[in-house]
XYZ file of C-alpha atoms in Angstrom:
555
model
C -218.461 168.780 117.382
C -215.994 166.314 118.863
C -213.703 167.552 121.601
C -211.106 164.916 120.829
C -208.290 165.441 118.360
C -207.572 162.976 115.636
C -204.445 161.953 117.533
C -206.433 161.285 120.694
C -209.040 159.212 118.741
C -206.374 156.961 117.298
C -204.602 156.659 120.667
C -207.896 155.591 122.193
C -208.344 152.908 119.575
C -205.979 150.848 121.717
C -207.346 149.804 125.257
C -205.666 151.679 128.083
C -203.901 148.643 129.595
C -202.501 147.656 126.218
C -201.618 151.216 125.438
C -199.366 151.486 128.483
C -197.574 148.303 127.646
C -197.075 149.354 123.978
C -195.863 152.889 124.864
C -193.257 151.401 127.118
C -192.226 148.889 124.533
C -191.998 151.453 121.678
C -189.980 153.841 123.879
C -187.324 151.099 124.059
C -187.027 150.797 120.298
C -183.343 151.179 119.186
C -184.286 152.741 115.838
C -187.256 154.009 113.851
C -189.474 151.384 112.330
C -191.433 152.148 109.155
C -194.917 150.864 108.592
C -196.360 150.937 105.077
C -200.073 150.261 104.781
C -201.699 149.541 101.318
C -205.409 149.725 100.941
C -208.072 150.204 98.222
C -211.611 151.643 98.231
C -214.484 149.232 98.391
C -212.917 145.864 98.754
C -212.389 144.669 102.349
C -213.679 148.051 103.670
C -213.872 146.994 107.375
C -210.515 145.174 107.290
C -208.887 148.212 105.721
C -210.346 150.609 108.335
C -209.279 148.461 111.193
C -205.710 148.119 109.715
C -205.360 151.826 109.212
C -206.695 152.546 112.741
C -204.315 150.276 114.559
C -201.319 151.445 112.480
C -202.246 155.061 112.959
C -202.597 154.422 116.706
C -199.114 153.014 116.849
C -197.825 155.986 114.899
C -199.258 158.595 117.337
C -198.120 156.621 120.326
C -194.401 156.713 119.411
C -191.953 158.868 117.524
C -190.042 155.582 116.872
C -192.771 154.464 114.397
C -193.183 156.174 111.077
C -196.347 155.446 109.051
C -196.847 155.672 105.339
C -200.206 155.111 103.583
C -200.574 154.148 99.930
C -203.193 152.814 97.600
C -202.701 149.272 96.379
C -202.602 150.410 92.708
C -200.122 153.258 93.406
C -196.696 153.216 91.871
C -195.234 152.250 95.295
C -197.734 149.434 95.486
C -196.563 148.142 92.139
C -192.951 148.376 93.234
C -193.636 146.509 96.429
C -195.555 143.812 94.625
C -198.772 144.363 96.652
C -201.296 141.732 95.734
C -204.174 142.152 98.242
C -205.833 144.653 100.506
C -205.067 145.468 103.235
C -201.292 144.851 103.279
C -198.914 146.044 105.932
C -195.062 146.096 105.321
C -192.597 146.422 108.177
C -189.347 148.353 107.496
C -189.647 147.400 103.786
C -186.432 149.058 102.813
C -184.578 146.514 104.983
C -186.878 143.445 105.181
C -189.693 141.753 103.298
C -191.946 141.234 106.398
C -195.608 141.753 105.514
C -199.109 141.136 106.720
C -201.650 140.207 104.156
C -205.046 141.002 105.716
C -206.026 142.878 108.890
C -203.754 142.192 111.879
C -206.687 141.590 114.244
C -206.931 139.457 117.404
C -203.870 137.144 117.821
C -202.409 138.537 114.624
C -202.142 141.899 116.376
C -199.662 140.263 118.743
C -197.621 139.153 115.710
C -197.663 142.704 114.295
C -196.251 144.082 117.583
C -193.531 141.475 117.670
C -192.637 142.132 113.994
C -192.175 145.915 114.962
C -190.055 144.970 117.958
C -187.823 142.675 115.838
C -187.392 145.291 113.149
C -186.309 147.812 115.775
C -183.694 145.462 117.119
C -182.502 143.974 113.800
C -179.925 141.336 113.915
C -179.288 141.804 117.680
C -182.619 140.088 118.260
C -181.574 136.920 116.442
C -180.116 134.011 118.473
C -176.668 132.625 117.521
C -178.252 129.232 116.681
C -180.600 130.747 114.157
C -177.801 132.746 112.554
C -175.651 129.672 112.363
C -178.334 127.537 110.812
C -179.295 130.053 108.214
C -175.751 131.241 107.311
C -175.233 128.544 104.589
C -178.459 129.407 102.809
C -177.866 130.315 99.146
C -181.352 130.196 97.595
C -184.303 132.599 98.152
C -187.013 131.566 100.558
C -190.576 132.906 100.487
C -192.421 131.933 103.758
C -196.247 132.135 103.552
C -197.612 131.665 107.092
C -201.393 131.384 107.164
C -202.956 132.424 110.401
C -206.256 133.206 112.141
C -207.191 135.999 114.536
C -208.448 133.395 117.045
C -205.319 131.136 116.833
C -203.132 131.569 119.911
C -200.323 129.517 118.385
C -200.046 131.502 115.084
C -198.052 134.528 116.443
C -195.329 132.125 117.613
C -194.959 130.608 114.138
C -195.147 134.043 112.511
C -192.297 135.213 114.790
C -190.203 132.230 113.649
C -190.713 133.464 110.072
C -189.975 137.093 110.939
C -186.742 136.154 112.733
C -185.674 134.289 109.670
C -186.313 137.367 107.482
C -184.345 139.555 109.908
C -181.487 137.050 110.040
C -181.130 136.779 106.210
C -182.917 139.768 104.649
C -181.040 139.113 101.486
C -182.650 135.704 100.996
C -185.810 135.314 103.096
C -189.247 136.909 102.895
C -191.870 136.320 105.529
C -195.609 136.901 104.843
C -198.258 136.517 107.500
C -201.507 135.758 105.703
C -204.850 136.138 107.444
C -207.198 133.324 106.387
C -210.184 135.493 107.401
C -209.803 138.018 104.597
C -207.785 135.897 102.198
C -210.053 132.961 101.890
C -209.183 132.283 98.176
C -205.419 132.137 98.919
C -206.058 129.836 101.930
C -208.101 127.583 99.647
C -205.412 127.618 96.969
C -202.869 126.324 99.544
C -205.293 123.799 100.996
C -205.203 125.331 104.434
C -207.340 123.365 106.837
C -205.539 124.121 110.082
C -203.469 126.998 111.331
C -200.696 127.841 111.726
C -200.048 126.517 108.241
C -196.567 127.321 106.792
C -195.674 126.992 103.084
C -192.051 127.710 101.874
C -191.422 128.261 98.189
C -194.510 126.246 97.289
C -192.432 123.137 97.977
C -192.518 122.429 101.689
C -195.589 122.658 103.956
C -195.612 122.442 107.790
C -198.710 122.504 110.123
C -198.590 123.726 113.710
C -196.254 125.824 115.881
C -192.654 124.600 115.908
C -189.619 125.281 118.032
C -187.388 128.001 116.581
C -184.483 125.824 115.642
C -186.630 123.189 114.057
C -188.383 125.838 111.996
C -184.966 127.210 110.804
C -183.598 123.760 109.833
C -186.657 122.978 107.887
C -186.509 126.350 106.206
C -182.928 125.594 105.201
C -183.505 122.125 103.910
C -187.084 122.588 102.569
C -188.219 119.345 104.093
C -189.413 118.002 107.525
C -186.751 117.789 110.096
C -187.521 114.072 110.548
C -186.491 113.496 106.900
C -183.332 115.478 107.387
C -182.341 113.480 110.438
C -183.088 110.160 108.686
C -180.880 111.177 105.719
C -178.098 112.049 108.083
C -178.591 108.769 109.944
C -178.380 106.862 106.647
C -175.261 108.703 105.558
C -173.577 107.806 108.842
C -174.480 104.126 108.377
C -172.818 104.207 105.012
C -169.628 105.671 106.477
C -169.427 104.077 109.891
C -167.131 105.525 112.500
C -165.952 104.306 115.818
C -168.352 104.930 118.671
C -167.409 107.931 120.812
C -167.809 107.294 124.509
C -168.221 110.185 127.012
C -167.945 109.674 130.741
C -170.244 111.944 132.633
C -172.019 112.207 135.941
C -175.629 112.976 134.834
C -177.417 112.826 131.568
C -180.656 114.789 131.449
C -182.973 113.738 128.668
C -185.361 116.460 127.731
C -184.826 120.242 127.331
C -188.045 121.569 128.813
C -188.273 123.611 132.077
C -187.513 120.459 134.223
C -184.506 119.508 132.216
C -183.097 123.053 132.076
C -183.603 123.598 135.808
C -181.922 120.253 136.517
C -178.928 121.261 134.375
C -178.465 124.407 136.408
C -178.683 122.683 139.791
C -176.581 119.721 138.800
C -173.755 121.909 137.521
C -173.924 124.134 140.580
C -173.667 121.020 142.770
C -170.393 120.094 140.958
C -171.743 117.379 138.755
C -170.744 117.074 135.154
C -173.877 116.899 133.055
C -175.476 117.381 129.667
C -178.984 118.008 128.345
C -180.188 115.990 125.388
C -183.185 117.303 123.561
C -184.497 115.659 120.386
C -186.348 118.830 119.276
C -185.867 122.429 120.257
C -185.624 123.544 123.897
C -188.662 124.407 125.842
C -190.948 121.497 125.486
C -194.737 122.292 125.810
C -193.855 125.860 126.998
C -192.281 126.762 123.744
C -195.685 125.951 122.084
C -197.694 127.922 124.740
C -199.099 131.142 123.410
C -199.225 132.965 126.767
C -198.016 132.287 130.251
C -199.612 134.152 133.129
C -198.902 132.023 136.147
C -195.026 131.729 136.240
C -193.780 133.746 139.231
C -191.951 136.919 138.195
C -193.822 137.308 134.912
C -197.440 138.524 134.994
C -197.728 137.909 131.218
C -195.070 136.446 128.943
C -195.234 134.503 125.673
C -194.049 130.937 125.884
C -191.204 131.243 123.501
C -189.877 134.325 125.354
C -189.854 132.418 128.609
C -188.067 129.584 126.900
C -185.338 131.961 125.619
C -184.856 133.192 129.195
C -184.687 129.708 130.680
C -182.500 128.453 127.866
C -179.994 131.390 128.150
C -179.714 130.720 131.907
C -179.223 126.971 131.549
C -176.514 127.379 128.827
C -174.426 129.404 131.297
C -174.060 126.164 133.300
C -174.342 123.263 130.972
C -174.304 122.180 127.289
C -177.695 121.574 125.688
C -177.528 119.313 122.634
C -180.617 119.993 120.491
C -181.887 117.501 117.920
C -179.945 114.728 119.751
C -182.439 111.870 119.991
C -181.695 109.052 122.350
C -181.894 105.809 120.421
C -181.120 103.441 123.336
C -180.480 103.252 127.037
C -178.833 100.321 128.976
C -178.730 100.021 132.694
C -175.678 98.883 134.524
C -172.917 100.115 136.807
C -172.756 102.960 134.323
C -175.972 103.775 132.464
C -175.286 103.909 128.754
C -177.315 106.549 126.821
C -176.775 106.328 123.085
C -177.357 109.044 120.403
C -176.364 109.172 116.780
C -173.044 110.768 117.594
C -172.009 109.548 121.049
C -172.675 107.063 123.777
C -172.628 108.512 127.261
C -171.632 106.508 130.253
C -173.373 108.089 133.176
C -173.652 107.588 136.905
C -177.341 108.457 136.610
C -179.972 109.674 134.174
C -182.851 112.055 134.602
C -185.915 111.637 132.479
C -187.649 114.891 131.593
C -189.227 113.518 128.388
C -192.524 115.278 128.717
C -195.868 114.440 127.079
C -197.553 114.409 123.693
C -201.100 115.250 122.682
C -203.164 112.081 123.011
C -204.498 111.006 119.633
C -207.522 108.826 118.890
C -205.425 106.283 117.036
C -208.203 105.479 114.670
C -208.351 105.069 110.833
C -208.611 108.400 109.065
C -207.025 110.449 111.876
C -203.565 110.758 110.193
C -205.123 111.064 106.747
C -207.205 114.095 107.570
C -204.849 115.749 110.156
C -204.950 119.482 109.393
C -207.812 118.980 106.912
C -210.744 117.895 108.990
C -209.010 116.480 112.066
C -207.716 119.126 114.526
C -206.471 119.386 118.113
C -207.193 123.109 118.451
C -210.810 124.337 118.065
C -209.712 127.902 118.804
C -207.188 127.801 115.914
C -209.312 126.069 113.328
C -212.998 126.622 114.190
C -213.459 129.534 111.767
C -212.871 127.141 108.840
C -216.071 125.322 109.700
C -218.598 128.163 110.234
C -222.005 127.005 109.167
C -220.917 123.331 109.234
C -220.927 120.426 111.620
C -218.347 119.421 114.235
C -217.673 116.539 116.541
C -215.648 117.239 119.669
C -214.180 114.127 121.406
C -213.521 114.368 125.146
C -215.070 115.156 128.481
C -212.658 117.599 130.226
C -212.426 121.359 130.456
C -210.677 121.613 126.996
C -213.354 119.587 125.237
C -216.246 121.500 126.717
C -214.564 124.891 126.130
C -213.957 123.818 122.457
C -217.549 122.810 122.090
C -218.850 126.141 123.415
C -216.466 128.075 121.230
C -217.692 126.164 118.105
C -221.329 126.573 119.015
C -220.771 130.368 119.349
C -219.298 130.296 115.833
C -222.521 128.996 114.440
C -221.249 125.404 114.061
C -223.627 122.489 114.819
C -221.653 120.755 117.539
C -221.748 117.328 119.090
C -219.654 116.094 121.988
C -218.698 112.409 122.039
C -217.583 111.243 125.488
C -216.569 107.761 126.492
C -218.065 108.133 130.042
C -221.435 108.854 131.482
C -220.417 112.152 133.127
C -217.962 114.950 132.355
C -214.649 115.650 134.207
C -214.969 119.331 133.405
C -215.785 122.147 135.806
C -219.471 122.492 136.593
C -219.750 125.990 135.197
C -218.646 124.570 131.799
C -221.069 121.713 132.079
C -223.863 124.107 132.894
C -222.973 126.228 129.862
C -223.011 123.223 127.536
C -226.416 122.309 128.893
C -227.746 125.834 128.486
C -226.556 125.991 124.917
C -228.251 122.727 124.082
C -225.151 121.023 122.665
C -225.758 117.419 121.764
C -223.862 114.885 123.791
C -223.297 111.234 122.898
C -222.414 109.466 126.186
C -220.495 106.234 126.703
C -219.159 106.288 123.164
C -215.945 106.539 121.221
C -215.083 107.671 117.714
C -213.582 104.660 115.948
C -213.005 106.023 112.496
C -212.976 109.364 110.615
C -214.571 108.779 107.251
C -214.203 110.663 103.896
C -212.663 110.698 100.521
C -211.093 114.128 99.810
C -212.499 115.637 102.949
C -214.012 114.585 106.238
C -217.722 113.453 105.776
C -218.534 111.580 108.961
C -217.409 109.844 112.060
C -218.037 106.248 113.070
C -219.110 106.032 116.681
C -219.514 102.910 118.828
C -221.348 102.805 122.108
C -220.113 100.634 125.048
C -223.176 98.446 124.525
C -221.810 97.579 121.042
C -224.258 99.632 118.992
C -222.654 101.577 116.094
C -223.669 104.743 114.321
C -222.379 107.139 111.638
C -222.391 110.866 112.511
C -222.222 113.369 109.683
C -219.546 115.952 110.319
C -217.098 118.342 108.619
C -214.396 118.146 111.304
C -213.416 116.124 114.331
C -211.788 118.140 117.140
C -209.810 115.903 119.507
C -209.473 116.956 123.170
C -208.669 113.842 125.138
C -205.536 114.926 127.114
C -201.896 113.889 126.874
C -199.819 110.684 126.960
C -196.478 110.516 128.770
C -193.261 109.791 126.814
C -192.153 106.743 128.666
C -190.345 104.636 126.119
C -186.958 105.173 127.633
C -188.307 104.749 131.150
C -189.769 101.385 130.205
C -186.475 100.293 128.700
C -184.838 101.094 132.036
C -187.440 99.108 133.920
C -188.921 102.082 135.707
C -192.336 101.578 137.307
C -195.223 103.532 135.818
C -198.387 104.738 137.554
C -201.771 103.379 136.569
C -202.338 106.398 134.291
C -199.100 105.681 132.363
C -196.946 108.453 133.902
C -193.635 107.659 135.688
C -193.926 106.966 139.402
C -191.594 109.056 141.595
C -191.121 109.642 145.306
C -191.024 113.219 146.765
C -187.283 113.499 145.849
C -187.867 112.567 142.214
C -186.322 109.062 142.549
C -187.948 106.368 140.369
C -188.172 102.746 141.238
C -184.740 102.161 139.592
C -181.668 103.341 141.482
C -179.906 106.339 139.842
C -182.824 106.932 137.510
C -184.707 110.168 138.168
C -187.740 111.825 136.572
C -189.251 115.268 136.540
C -191.762 117.473 134.818
C -194.927 116.532 132.888
C -193.720 112.865 132.360
C -194.469 112.363 136.050
C -198.079 113.404 135.829
C -199.759 115.272 138.654
C -199.877 118.951 138.495
C -198.389 119.695 135.127
C -197.285 123.277 135.480
C -194.061 125.168 134.492
C -193.341 126.070 138.165
C -193.722 122.535 139.356
C -191.504 121.193 136.520
C -188.635 123.590 137.447
C -188.979 122.653 141.050
C -188.935 118.961 140.259
C -185.912 119.364 138.012
C -184.036 121.092 140.778
C -184.912 118.470 143.305
C -183.983 115.575 140.907
C -180.510 117.175 140.405
C -179.904 117.622 144.175
C -181.086 114.165 144.852
C -178.714 112.795 142.219
C -175.876 114.699 143.853
C -176.639 113.124 147.230
C -176.960 109.622 145.701
C -173.734 109.821 143.775
C -171.917 111.065 146.896
C -173.206 108.099 148.777
C -172.861 105.419 146.067
C -169.490 106.298 144.527
C -166.140 106.082 146.439
C -163.791 108.964 146.980
C -161.281 107.769 144.428
C -163.844 107.669 141.652
C -165.179 111.018 142.670
C -161.796 112.583 142.314
C -161.222 110.914 138.947
C -164.595 111.561 137.246
C -163.413 111.181 133.696
C -161.191 108.081 134.170
C -163.562 105.168 134.523
C-alpha cells in the first residue's frame, strides 16, 4: 500500500525546482483562477492522463486554482463547444482561452502564463495593446498551432492570450497542439510553428512582437500591408513635411537602443528611439534568457517589457516608425513617413536578421518545407528526410535533434571543416550523420511540397538530394542599409566597424548592439548603447558652440 496521499502524488508530478517556482507564483495570484479539463475515455488516453495530472498538481499546490473535470460529451462540454480531447479552459466564465491537446513541454510554459494572465486580468495588459484593440468591432478567433518542442510557441500563445484578456467580448484564443491534433494541423496546412490563424482569413508564421501581433489581429492582414496602405493614402493626400530638431536619433528599439535612450536623456540630450517593428529586437523573440545579470531565468518578452518600461520613463519610443532615408550634413536628416528629424547625431542599433540561402524555392516553401528552427518543426518530419545547411553550433545541434527524432539527416556545409564545438562534432560523427562537404544548396525543389535540394560542390559537380525539408542554420546578416547610405565603413564580415567608444568612421554617427558584430549578447548590447550615448554627449559638447547648446530647438 502506498504511503503517499493522492495530494502528495499529484504535487510530486511537478519537479521540485519547478514546484517551488510555481508555488511562489500561484501565491501571488490576485484572484482565483478556474481550470476546466475535458477528456474522454479511450481516445488520446496518454494525453488525457498527462493533462489531468498537471492540472490536478496545480490545484493541490494552490488554493488560488480551482479545478473542474468534465467529459467531452457532457452537457457542460456541449455548452463550451468542446471539439477535441483533452481540452483545457482557463477561467471560461470570463475568457475564451483554451488548450486543445496536452500542455506538455514548452506548451506547459504557455499554460502557466495563461493562468498568470487570468489571475491579473486587465491589469496585465499594456496600454499599447489596449489602445490598439479598443476599436475592434468584429469577433476574432485565434488558432495558434504549437509544438511541445518549440521554444518560440509560448511567446506567440501569450500574445493571443493577452488579446483575449484585453477584449474578452470579442477575442477567443486557442492554443492547439500539433502533436495530438494532427488532422486539424493538416487542415490548416501547418508546416512550421508557431502558426497563427485568425478567423480563417489571415495566417502568420513565427513569433512576433506583441504590438505587431495586435495590429495584425485588428486589421486581419500582415503589418507590412497595413503600412503600405497607410503610405499610399498619405501620398494621395500629401501634407507639408514636419521637421523636428533634436540632439540624437536612435534607430532601433532593442536593448542597445533602449539603453542609449536612457543614458542620452540622463546626459541632458534630447532624443527619440525609432523602431520599425515592436521593441526588443531579437530578445523579444528569445524564448528564455539565463545569462542577463539580475535574472537567473526570464522569458525574452518579459525582459523586453522591463527594459521598455524603463526606457519610456526617459524618452519617447516610436514603434512601427520605419526610417526611409538618411542624409548626412551639418544636421543629419532622418526621414520617416510622418516626420523628418534634424539631428546632431544618429545612433544605429539596427540589429541583424536570420541569414537566408537566397535560392529559388526558399521563399515558396518557407513554413512548409523550409525552416529556420529544427527544434520547432522537426516533429513534422518524423520518419522522413532532412537537409541541414550550416557548419556552426546551431547547425550541428539541429542535425543531432533531427537524428534523434528518427529523421534521416544530412548536413550540407560549404567548408571542409566545421566551426562548431568539438563535442558537437564528435556527436555528429558518433551518430553517423551524413555530411556533404565543400557544397552549397542552390535550389529547393518541389511542386506542392519539398521533394529535393539541388547541391553544387566547389569543384562544380552538381547533385540532387531527396529530402522532405531543408533546415537553414547559417547565421545572421547585419542590417546595414542605413549605415551604407551614411558612408559608414563596414568590417569584412559585413558588420559595422566601431571603435571602443562606439564611434563609426563617420563623425556623429554611432553604432551599438548586434549590428556591430562581435559578442552578440544582451549585456554587451546594453553596455554599447550606454557607451554610444555618453560618447555622443561628449562629441556634441565639443563640436557645437555654447549658443547652439543653449538654444537646442532653434536651429
